[in-house]
Amino acid sequence: MPITYKNIEFEAVLGDITNQPDVEAVVNAANAELAIGGGVAGAIHRAAGPELYEECKPLAPINPGEAVITKAYNLPNKYVIHCLGPVYGSDKPEDELLANCYKNALRLAEENKISSIAFPSISTGAFRYPFQKATDVSFNTILGELERFKHLQKIRFVLFSEQDLRFYEEKLGKLE
Ligand code: AR6
């Protein structure tokens, strides 16, 4: 169930980041080379098709916390915003670098007049960031940026397990 907080619609859903046709931009949990890889990145590149990597190549490599924007090709969205999350335990300070991912993704969304965006849980798969700690960072960062929004109206969190979804729903429930 979506909730509205400070005029922004938030929702958490169980699903695949490549199957969010009603949002303008999806966020990729990328690798530094912006290449295919596994997890979210693999799914996004497979669904978008090889042209996505062609556009990505000259933009790479990126550093932890950075984000770049491309077209979405065969995905049902207009844009992909690629973020490189920190590898937990090696890219430090992890919380700051993860917060930078969310800030930079939102900044690019605003610059491109994007009104709706879907985020996966960056860094919590192959990069091993503890899920609950990462969720605190994502919420605190996004809430801290709300005042700056001129175009963004909708933020969706796409989670890959029931347990992850329940945790996001609990956090959203506390916003109201
Ligand atoms: N849709 C939504 N969420 C997903 C999907 C999907 N299709 N697939 C996985 N998740 P990860 P990271 C969840 O590993 O930790 C790649 O190999 C997953 O359960 O995709 O930032 C890249 O090439 C987890 O909660 O991203 C990089 O090398 C979350 O998305 C590296 O992994 C993030 O998992 C990036 O690692």
GROMACS .gro file of N, CA and C in nm, residues 80-159:
model
  240
   80VAL      N    1   1.790   0.449  -1.672
   80VAL     CA    2   1.852   0.369  -1.565
   80VAL      C    3   1.954   0.458  -1.496
   81ILE      N    4   1.948   0.462  -1.364
   81ILE     CA    5   2.048   0.535  -1.286
   81ILE      C    6   2.136   0.429  -1.218
   82HIS      N    7   2.264   0.427  -1.257
   82HIS     CA    8   2.356   0.323  -1.210
   82HIS      C    9   2.433   0.375  -1.090
   83CYS      N   10   2.425   0.306  -0.978
   83CYS     CA   11   2.496   0.347  -0.857
   83CYS      C   12   2.594   0.237  -0.818
   84LEU      N   13   2.714   0.277  -0.780
   84LEU     CA   14   2.809   0.179  -0.725
   84LEU      C   15   2.806   0.189  -0.573
   85GLY      N   16   2.750   0.087  -0.510
   85GLY     CA   17   2.747   0.084  -0.364
   85GLY      C   18   2.882   0.041  -0.309
   86PRO      N   19   2.904   0.063  -0.178
   86PRO     CA   20   3.028   0.017  -0.116
   86PRO      C   21   3.026  -0.133  -0.092
   87VAL      N   22   3.143  -0.197  -0.103
   87VAL     CA   23   3.158  -0.336  -0.060
   87VAL      C   24   3.174  -0.331   0.091
   88TYR      N   25   3.082  -0.396   0.163
   88TYR     CA   26   3.084  -0.386   0.309
   88TYR      C   27   3.212  -0.448   0.363
   89GLY      N   28   3.278  -0.372   0.453
   89GLY     CA   29   3.401  -0.423   0.512
   89GLY      C   30   3.526  -0.380   0.437
   90SER      N   31   3.510  -0.323   0.317
   90SER     CA   32   3.632  -0.278   0.249
   90SER      C   33   3.625  -0.134   0.196
   91ASP      N   34   3.510  -0.089   0.144
   91ASP     CA   35   3.500   0.052   0.100
   91ASP      C   36   3.448   0.134   0.219
   92LYS      N   37   3.528   0.225   0.273
   92LYS     CA   38   3.487   0.296   0.394
   92LYS      C   39   3.490   0.446   0.378
   93PRO      N   40   3.411   0.522   0.456
   93PRO     CA   41   3.309   0.472   0.549
   93PRO      C   42   3.184   0.425   0.473
   94GLU      N   43   3.143   0.303   0.503
   94GLU     CA   44   3.036   0.239   0.424
   94GLU      C   45   2.908   0.322   0.425
   95ASP      N   46   2.871   0.373   0.545
   95ASP     CA   47   2.741   0.441   0.553
   95ASP      C   48   2.740   0.568   0.468
   96GLU      N   49   2.854   0.639   0.468
   96GLU     CA   50   2.861   0.763   0.389
   96GLU      C   51   2.858   0.731   0.239
   97LEU      N   52   2.930   0.627   0.200
   97LEU     CA   53   2.934   0.591   0.057
   97LEU      C   54   2.797   0.543   0.010
   98LEU      N   55   2.728   0.466   0.096
   98LEU     CA   56   2.594   0.421   0.056
   98LEU      C   57   2.497   0.540   0.051
   99ALA      N   58   2.508   0.630   0.146
   99ALA     CA   59   2.423   0.750   0.144
   99ALA      C   60   2.449   0.830   0.017
  100ASN      N   61   2.576   0.839  -0.025
  100ASN     CA   62   2.608   0.912  -0.148
  100ASN      C   63   2.538   0.851  -0.269
  101CYS      N   64   2.526   0.718  -0.272
  101CYS     CA   65   2.455   0.653  -0.384
  101CYS      C   66   2.313   0.708  -0.393
  102TYR      N   67   2.243   0.708  -0.280
  102TYR     CA   68   2.104   0.754  -0.282
  102TYR      C   69   2.096   0.903  -0.316
  103LYS      N   70   2.186   0.982  -0.256
  103LYS     CA   71   2.184   1.128  -0.285
  103LYS      C   72   2.211   1.153  -0.432
  104ASN      N   73   2.314   1.087  -0.487
  104ASN     CA   74   2.350   1.111  -0.627
  104ASN      C   75   2.242   1.062  -0.722
  105ALA      N   76   2.179   0.949  -0.688
  105ALA     CA   77   2.069   0.900  -0.773
  105ALA      C   78   1.955   1.001  -0.773
  106LEU      N   79   1.922   1.054  -0.658
  106LEU     CA   80   1.811   1.151  -0.649
  106LEU      C   81   1.848   1.281  -0.720
  107ARG      N   82   1.973   1.321  -0.709
  107ARG     CA   83   2.018   1.443  -0.777
  107ARG      C   84   2.004   1.426  -0.929
  108LEU      N   85   2.048   1.313  -0.981
  108LEU     CA   86   2.035   1.288  -1.126
  108LEU      C   87   1.888   1.282  -1.167
  109ALA      N   88   1.807   1.224  -1.083
  109ALA     CA   89   1.663   1.217  -1.113
  109ALA      C   90   1.606   1.358  -1.124
  110GLU      N   91   1.639   1.441  -1.030
  110GLU     CA   92   1.589   1.579  -1.032
  110GLU      C   93   1.641   1.654  -1.154
  111GLU      N   94   1.770   1.639  -1.183
  111GLU     CA   95   1.829   1.709  -1.298
  111GLU      C   96   1.760   1.670  -1.429
  112ASN      N   97   1.710   1.547  -1.433
  112ASN     CA   98   1.644   1.499  -1.555
  112ASN      C   99   1.492   1.505  -1.545
  113LYS      N  100   1.443   1.579  -1.447
  113LYS     CA  101   1.299   1.603  -1.431
  113LYS      C  102   1.219   1.473  -1.422
  114ILE      N  103   1.275   1.378  -1.351
  114ILE     CA  104   1.211   1.246  -1.336
  114ILE      C  105   1.109   1.255  -1.223
  115SER      N  106   0.991   1.200  -1.246
  115SER     CA  107   0.888   1.212  -1.142
  115SER      C  108   0.871   1.084  -1.060
  116SER      N  109   0.921   0.970  -1.112
  116SER     CA  110   0.905   0.845  -1.036
  116SER      C  111   1.028   0.758  -1.052
  117ILE      N  112   1.068   0.693  -0.943
  117ILE     CA  113   1.194   0.617  -0.943
  117ILE      C  114   1.177   0.493  -0.856
  118ALA      N  115   1.241   0.383  -0.900
  118ALA     CA  116   1.239   0.260  -0.819
  118ALA      C  117   1.381   0.222  -0.781
  119PHE      N  118   1.401   0.197  -0.653
  119PHE     CA  119   1.532   0.158  -0.600
  119PHE      C  120   1.532   0.010  -0.559
  120PRO      N  121   1.638  -0.064  -0.591
  120PRO     CA  122   1.661  -0.191  -0.523
  120PRO      C  123   1.737  -0.161  -0.394
  121SER      N  124   1.765  -0.262  -0.316
  121SER     CA  125   1.842  -0.238  -0.193
  121SER      C  126   1.991  -0.249  -0.226
  122ILE      N  127   2.049  -0.132  -0.258
  122ILE     CA  128   2.188  -0.125  -0.306
  122ILE      C  129   2.286  -0.182  -0.201
  123SER      N  130   2.384  -0.257  -0.248
  123SER     CA  131   2.494  -0.313  -0.167
  123SER      C  132   2.459  -0.432  -0.079
  124THR      N  133   2.331  -0.472  -0.074
  124THR     CA  134   2.295  -0.576   0.024
  124THR      C  135   2.299  -0.718  -0.034
  125GLY      N  136   2.347  -0.733  -0.158
  125GLY     CA  137   2.360  -0.866  -0.217
  125GLY      C  138   2.507  -0.904  -0.218
  126ALA      N  139   2.565  -0.905  -0.336
  126ALA     CA  140   2.706  -0.944  -0.351
  126ALA      C  141   2.798  -0.858  -0.265
  127PHE      N  142   2.760  -0.734  -0.237
  127PHE     CA  143   2.847  -0.644  -0.159
  127PHE      C  144   2.828  -0.657  -0.007
  128ARG      N  145   2.735  -0.743   0.035
  128ARG     CA  146   2.723  -0.792   0.175
  128ARG      C  147   2.694  -0.685   0.281
  129TYR      N  148   2.636  -0.574   0.244
  129TYR     CA  149   2.599  -0.473   0.344
  129TYR      C  150   2.482  -0.530   0.424
  130PRO      N  151   2.489  -0.532   0.558
  130PRO     CA  152   2.376  -0.587   0.635
  130PRO      C  153   2.246  -0.513   0.601
  131PHE      N  154   2.143  -0.593   0.572
  131PHE     CA  155   2.022  -0.536   0.513
  131PHE      C  156   1.959  -0.426   0.600
  132GLN      N  157   1.949  -0.452   0.731
  132GLN     CA  158   1.879  -0.354   0.815
  132GLN      C  159   1.958  -0.225   0.826
  133LYS      N  160   2.089  -0.237   0.837
  133LYS     CA  161   2.173  -0.115   0.841
  133LYS      C  162   2.160  -0.038   0.711
  134ALA      N  163   2.159  -0.110   0.599
  134ALA     CA  164   2.148  -0.044   0.468
  134ALA      C  165   2.012   0.026   0.455
  135THR      N  166   1.909  -0.036   0.511
  135THR     CA  167   1.776   0.024   0.503
  135THR      C  168   1.771   0.154   0.583
  136ASP      N  169   1.835   0.155   0.699
  136ASP     CA  170   1.841   0.279   0.778
  136ASP      C  171   1.908   0.390   0.696
  137VAL      N  172   2.016   0.355   0.629
  137VAL     CA  173   2.088   0.456   0.548
  137VAL      C  174   1.997   0.504   0.434
  138SER      N  175   1.930   0.412   0.367
  138SER     CA  176   1.849   0.454   0.252
  138SER      C  177   1.735   0.544   0.299
  139PHE      N  178   1.667   0.506   0.407
  139PHE     CA  179   1.557   0.590   0.457
  139PHE      C  180   1.607   0.727   0.503
  140ASN      N  181   1.709   0.726   0.586
  140ASN     CA  182   1.756   0.855   0.641
  140ASN      C  183   1.802   0.947   0.529
  141THR      N  184   1.868   0.890   0.430
  141THR     CA  185   1.921   0.973   0.321
  141THR      C  186   1.806   1.030   0.237
  142ILE      N  187   1.715   0.943   0.199
  142ILE     CA  188   1.605   0.990   0.113
  142ILE      C  189   1.521   1.094   0.188
  143LEU      N  190   1.492   1.067   0.314
  143LEU     CA  191   1.411   1.165   0.390
  143LEU      C  192   1.483   1.298   0.403
  144GLY      N  193   1.613   1.293   0.413
  144GLY     CA  194   1.692   1.416   0.424
  144GLY      C  195   1.693   1.496   0.295
  145GLU      N  196   1.659   1.434   0.185
  145GLU     CA  197   1.663   1.502   0.054
  145GLU      C  198   1.526   1.552   0.010
  146LEU      N  199   1.421   1.513   0.079
  146LEU     CA  200   1.284   1.542   0.030
  146LEU      C  201   1.259   1.688   0.002
  147GLU      N  202   1.315   1.774   0.086
  147GLU     CA  203   1.289   1.918   0.072
  147GLU      C  204   1.339   1.972  -0.062
  148ARG      N  205   1.438   1.902  -0.119
  148ARG     CA  206   1.496   1.949  -0.246
  148ARG      C  207   1.414   1.908  -0.368
  149PHE      N  208   1.319   1.817  -0.350
  149PHE     CA  209   1.250   1.764  -0.468
  149PHE      C  210   1.162   1.869  -0.534
  150LYS      N  211   1.179   1.881  -0.667
  150LYS     CA  212   1.088   1.967  -0.744
  150LYS      C  213   1.008   1.881  -0.841
  151HIS      N  214   1.066   1.771  -0.884
  151HIS     CA  215   1.003   1.687  -0.986
  151HIS      C  216   0.959   1.551  -0.932
  152LEU      N  217   1.038   1.496  -0.842
  152LEU     CA  218   1.007   1.361  -0.793
  152LEU      C  219   0.879   1.359  -0.712
  153GLN      N  220   0.793   1.265  -0.746
  153GLN     CA  221   0.665   1.252  -0.675
  153GLN      C  222   0.645   1.113  -0.617
  154LYS      N  223   0.723   1.017  -0.670
  154LYS     CA  224   0.697   0.880  -0.630
  154LYS      C  225   0.828   0.802  -0.615
  155ILE      N  226   0.844   0.735  -0.502
  155ILE     CA  227   0.962   0.653  -0.477
  155ILE      C  228   0.917   0.513  -0.440
  156ARG      N  229   0.964   0.416  -0.518
  156ARG     CA  230   0.928   0.276  -0.491
  156ARG      C  231   1.054   0.199  -0.452
  157PHE      N  232   1.040   0.115  -0.351
  157PHE     CA  233   1.148   0.025  -0.313
  157PHE      C  234   1.109  -0.114  -0.362
  158VAL      N  235   1.197  -0.175  -0.440
  158VAL     CA  236   1.167  -0.308  -0.493
  158VAL      C  237   1.254  -0.409  -0.419
  159LEU      N  238   1.188  -0.497  -0.344
  159LEU     CA  239   1.260  -0.592  -0.260
  159LEU      C  240   1.248  -0.732  -0.318
   0.00000   0.00000   0.00000
